[in-house]
XYZ file of C-alpha atoms in Angstrom:
323
model
C -17.427 24.324 -12.557
C -14.730 23.200 -9.757
C -17.490 22.048 -7.899
C -19.062 19.418 -10.248
C -15.836 17.756 -11.138
C -15.089 17.937 -7.390
C -18.470 16.293 -6.473
C -18.167 13.716 -10.103
C -15.013 12.791 -8.303
C -15.837 12.574 -4.634
C -19.282 10.845 -4.577
C -18.507 7.520 -5.976
C -15.530 7.504 -3.284
C -17.820 8.527 -0.461
C -20.355 5.696 -1.718
C -17.515 3.001 -2.083
C -16.437 3.603 1.282
C -20.079 3.416 2.477
C -20.496 0.171 1.249
C -17.211 -1.177 2.540
C -18.486 -0.333 5.668
C -21.284 -2.056 5.782
C -19.775 -5.013 3.726
C -18.875 -7.373 6.804
C -22.370 -6.970 8.164
C -23.922 -8.953 5.075
C -21.034 -10.983 3.410
C -19.688 -14.319 4.255
C -16.512 -14.296 5.895
C -14.365 -15.261 3.295
C -15.576 -12.164 1.160
C -15.262 -10.136 3.695
C -11.767 -11.222 4.542
C -10.626 -10.222 1.132
C -12.388 -7.330 1.210
C -10.161 -6.555 4.259
C -7.002 -7.402 2.204
C -7.778 -4.982 -0.482
C -8.278 -2.098 1.473
C -4.600 -3.202 3.243
C -3.155 -3.459 -0.571
C -5.018 -0.164 -1.268
C -3.143 1.364 1.379
C -0.130 -0.280 -0.004
C -0.736 0.955 -3.619
C -1.237 4.915 -2.169
C 1.863 4.703 -0.799
C 3.668 4.369 -3.735
C 0.851 6.189 -5.951
C 2.705 8.917 -3.762
C 5.900 8.561 -5.195
C 5.295 7.108 -8.616
C 2.044 9.138 -9.478
C 2.524 12.322 -8.127
C 6.338 12.897 -7.632
C 7.569 11.185 -10.463
C 9.848 8.879 -8.539
C 9.975 5.259 -9.261
C 10.556 3.290 -6.959
C 11.524 -0.629 -6.759
C 12.062 -1.058 -3.153
C 8.491 -0.387 -1.594
C 7.996 -3.744 -0.369
C 10.941 -3.209 2.165
C 8.862 -0.620 4.156
C 5.983 -3.223 3.871
C 7.774 -5.820 5.266
C 9.474 -3.630 7.842
C 6.209 -2.818 9.275
C 5.152 -6.004 9.335
C 8.234 -7.742 10.881
C 7.991 -4.575 13.774
C 4.276 -6.333 14.407
C 5.648 -9.586 14.777
C 8.725 -8.765 16.849
C 7.241 -6.493 19.225
C 4.511 -9.148 20.198
C 5.272 -11.380 23.117
C 4.381 -14.551 22.905
C 2.771 -14.698 26.038
C 0.344 -11.969 26.030
C -1.027 -8.786 23.573
C 1.462 -6.050 22.807
C -0.541 -2.507 23.000
C -1.547 -1.830 19.537
C -0.900 1.950 19.622
C 2.879 1.382 20.560
C 3.559 -1.602 18.085
C 1.603 0.910 15.125
C 3.496 3.028 15.749
C 7.330 1.750 16.217
C 5.846 -0.126 12.594
C 5.416 3.331 11.169
C 8.118 4.814 12.636
C 10.660 1.787 11.882
C 9.475 2.115 8.083
C 9.878 5.802 8.309
C 13.759 5.192 9.752
C 14.628 3.064 7.229
C 13.385 5.157 4.028
C 15.374 8.177 5.918
C 18.950 6.065 5.180
C 17.524 4.859 1.987
C 16.425 7.826 0.882
C 19.045 10.330 1.777
C 21.532 7.890 -0.620
C 19.397 6.761 -3.259
C 17.194 10.436 -3.879
C 20.840 11.904 -5.221
C 20.390 9.631 -8.291
C 17.900 9.675 -11.111
C 16.000 7.168 -13.466
C 17.299 3.356 -13.649
C 19.754 4.264 -11.225
C 17.242 5.635 -8.169
C 15.248 2.556 -9.323
C 18.064 0.135 -8.718
C 19.280 1.437 -5.525
C 15.928 1.173 -4.225
C 15.867 -2.261 -5.523
C 19.120 -3.000 -3.901
C 17.968 -1.885 -0.127
C 15.034 -3.749 -0.464
C 17.353 -6.816 -1.482
C 19.254 -6.094 1.780
C 16.316 -5.877 4.021
C 14.841 -9.497 2.227
C 17.866 -11.345 2.986
C 18.334 -9.905 6.731
C 15.016 -11.414 7.436
C 15.481 -14.300 5.383
C 18.988 -15.296 6.873
C 18.085 -14.083 10.583
C 17.327 -16.618 13.002
C 15.939 -14.094 15.592
C 12.960 -13.256 13.123
C 12.411 -16.526 11.991
C 14.561 -16.675 9.369
C 12.952 -18.227 5.945
C 9.964 -19.804 8.247
C 8.977 -16.752 9.556
C 7.527 -15.594 12.337
C 4.122 -15.990 14.254
C 1.986 -13.282 15.913
C 0.125 -15.367 18.247
C -2.124 -12.338 19.849
C -4.065 -9.385 18.331
C -2.919 -5.846 19.457
C -4.473 -5.035 22.560
C -6.284 -1.423 21.939
C -6.091 -0.236 25.716
C -5.120 3.162 26.569
C -4.610 3.924 30.357
C -6.843 0.905 31.647
C -9.665 1.824 28.959
C -10.357 -0.249 26.097
C -11.956 1.117 23.391
C -12.519 -1.985 21.182
C -11.320 -5.396 21.294
C -9.857 -6.954 17.791
C -10.648 -10.374 18.737
C -14.599 -9.406 18.754
C -16.585 -9.381 15.440
C -15.514 -7.316 12.703
C -13.577 -5.006 14.641
C -10.246 -5.513 12.981
C -12.033 -4.937 10.084
C -13.608 -1.670 10.638
C -9.870 -0.330 11.997
C -8.297 -1.314 8.384
C -11.594 0.455 6.907
C -10.672 3.506 9.098
C -7.101 3.826 8.604
C -7.840 3.494 4.521
C -10.119 6.538 5.007
C -7.746 8.376 6.948
C -5.214 7.643 4.723
C -6.970 8.492 1.680
C -8.267 12.058 3.207
C -5.348 12.893 4.228
C -3.156 11.838 1.027
C -5.813 14.036 -0.792
C -5.863 17.161 1.615
C -1.978 17.024 1.600
C -1.772 17.126 -2.237
C -4.105 20.123 -2.312
C -1.372 21.856 -0.073
C 1.327 24.115 -1.174
C 3.603 20.769 -0.518
C 1.512 18.509 -2.259
C 1.989 21.523 -5.565
C 5.719 21.444 -5.007
C 5.755 17.384 -5.720
C 3.487 18.463 -8.666
C 5.881 20.969 -10.020
C 9.161 18.417 -9.169
C 7.374 15.529 -11.448
C 7.392 18.299 -14.212
C 10.240 20.017 -14.500
C 12.357 19.322 -11.543
C 14.809 21.732 -13.123
C 12.751 24.996 -13.472
C 11.993 24.059 -9.850
C 15.034 24.650 -8.704
C 15.137 27.784 -10.841
C 11.863 29.120 -9.122
C 13.944 29.170 -5.404
C 12.845 25.526 -4.535
C 15.295 22.876 -2.761
C 13.671 19.979 -4.059
C 15.974 17.622 -2.353
C 13.743 18.075 1.334
C 10.675 17.988 -0.517
C 11.539 14.578 -2.176
C 12.937 13.029 0.933
C 9.970 13.796 3.138
C 8.100 12.494 0.687
C 9.894 9.368 0.343
C 9.820 9.078 4.272
C 6.220 9.395 4.159
C 5.392 7.262 1.757
C 7.562 4.580 3.307
C 5.788 5.291 6.662
C 2.012 4.505 4.934
C 3.801 1.119 3.391
C 5.012 0.434 6.965
C 1.200 0.896 8.154
C -0.283 -1.486 5.404
C 2.624 -3.808 6.501
C 1.598 -3.682 10.134
C -2.147 -4.137 9.227
C -1.216 -7.030 6.886
C 0.674 -8.918 9.547
C -2.144 -8.451 12.320
C -4.508 -9.710 9.843
C -2.892 -13.034 9.026
C -0.771 -13.560 12.202
C 2.604 -14.515 10.283
C 5.248 -12.382 8.290
C 7.978 -14.194 6.462
C 10.566 -12.844 4.527
C 8.639 -13.008 1.043
C 6.341 -9.605 2.251
C 10.239 -7.766 1.470
C 10.635 -9.594 -2.017
C 11.156 -7.827 -5.338
C 8.064 -10.070 -6.333
C 5.964 -7.721 -4.028
C 7.688 -4.429 -4.941
C 6.638 -5.418 -8.182
C 2.761 -6.160 -7.500
C 1.921 -3.072 -6.231
C 3.677 -0.793 -8.965
C 1.510 -3.171 -11.184
C -1.556 -2.091 -9.147
C -1.040 1.425 -9.785
C -0.398 1.222 -13.274
C -3.411 -1.453 -13.715
C -5.667 1.486 -12.110
C -4.102 4.855 -13.391
C -1.069 6.781 -12.430
C -1.655 10.622 -11.054
C -5.215 9.291 -9.359
C -6.130 8.465 -5.377
C -8.819 6.203 -7.263
C -6.532 4.965 -9.798
C -4.577 3.207 -6.601
C -7.680 1.956 -5.104
C -9.355 0.739 -8.447
C -5.787 -0.913 -9.361
C -5.580 -2.991 -5.883
C -9.267 -3.990 -5.841
C -8.889 -5.495 -9.673
C -5.633 -6.702 -9.214
C -6.532 -8.814 -6.458
C -10.015 -9.547 -7.923
C -8.233 -11.021 -10.670
C -5.703 -12.833 -8.584
C -8.504 -14.705 -7.063
C -9.860 -15.437 -10.273
C -7.084 -17.119 -12.166
C -6.257 -19.169 -8.746
C -9.723 -20.249 -8.561
C -9.550 -24.241 -9.682
C -13.986 -24.096 -9.515
C -13.552 -21.680 -13.255
C -9.999 -22.683 -14.535
C -9.835 -26.531 -13.256
C -6.366 -27.907 -13.107
C -4.959 -24.891 -15.349
C -5.135 -22.716 -12.132
C -2.128 -23.528 -11.305
C -0.749 -21.286 -13.826
C -2.174 -18.199 -12.615
C 0.373 -16.464 -13.126
C 0.397 -16.743 -16.807
C -3.262 -15.637 -17.461
C -2.567 -12.921 -14.911
C 0.639 -11.985 -16.996
C -1.504 -11.705 -20.075
C -4.436 -10.007 -18.639
C -2.695 -6.957 -17.573
C -0.551 -6.844 -20.823
C -4.098 -6.913 -22.234
C -5.705 -4.014 -19.973
C -2.146 -1.976 -20.295
C -2.274 -1.737 -24.035
C -6.282 -1.280 -24.310
C -6.568 1.073 -21.407
C -3.105 3.095 -21.357
C -4.566 5.757 -18.844
C -5.916 2.840 -16.798
C -9.227 1.480 -15.513
C -9.666 5.271 -13.971
C -9.852 6.139 -17.632
C -13.146 4.389 -17.762
C -14.897 6.708 -15.723
C -12.847 9.655 -15.742
C -12.318 11.975 -19.133
C -9.322 12.433 -21.010
C -9.326 16.129 -20.365
C -8.907 15.451 -16.553
C -6.194 13.358 -16.814
């Protein structure tokens, strides 16, 4: 029974990753670029799903960690030459995790709406620091003139400027994050998070110190968001404060709700659906002049999805008993 259920979930995900790996070999450049954007947003969505869907911590400041990862990539890249991929990526993840340690140490002492508001406040602080600080470009942002260099002691395993190498790097990061995410949730640590989500007071009574668990998952979630931000900056070559805005935090929250809370596949499906809906409603070829009101159409579509599919899009493929 367990093996059948596992295969039913794992096989479609494996097939989707195989399709993604082959996608740039035959897809037009625009659609390959769109797939790369979706994969980066999927990593971002997985980071928040770890908090909201698996631990019950509704964070409204996830964009701060995403933006910190992106800004780390831009700030650490000189204007005259490429920076090391491994050093800048590690620095971006560490910077996001360091800020999360500070935010989590304070905000996790609160609950409910107070936790939501404190995480939002810290995110807005980061936004305004980036917006009003000239050395990171202020409101105009900052550019990356070179993609990172993957050299290791003189040996260059791949070149991000060649072909679809960046695409496959993003694909590998998503695969690694999804695999590690899945394994971690089946560990003792993951079971503890599930217990905290269901009944934190009972977990304390059973002898679990829940605060360290919540702080650890908060920092790890931020590090994943920082990785997504780093990849986003490398892909686009430009970073601006809007990456840290509350709109971005709201967007990723909508992704995991749209896909279905409590599921790895839900976060992946949510990132895909949200991005495709955005692209659809922004298309002037489909909606003509009304495309400039794409936010209105997107909002109505999301309301309809939530009303008709309260378990998210994952509910279309997952039996209710397995929710």
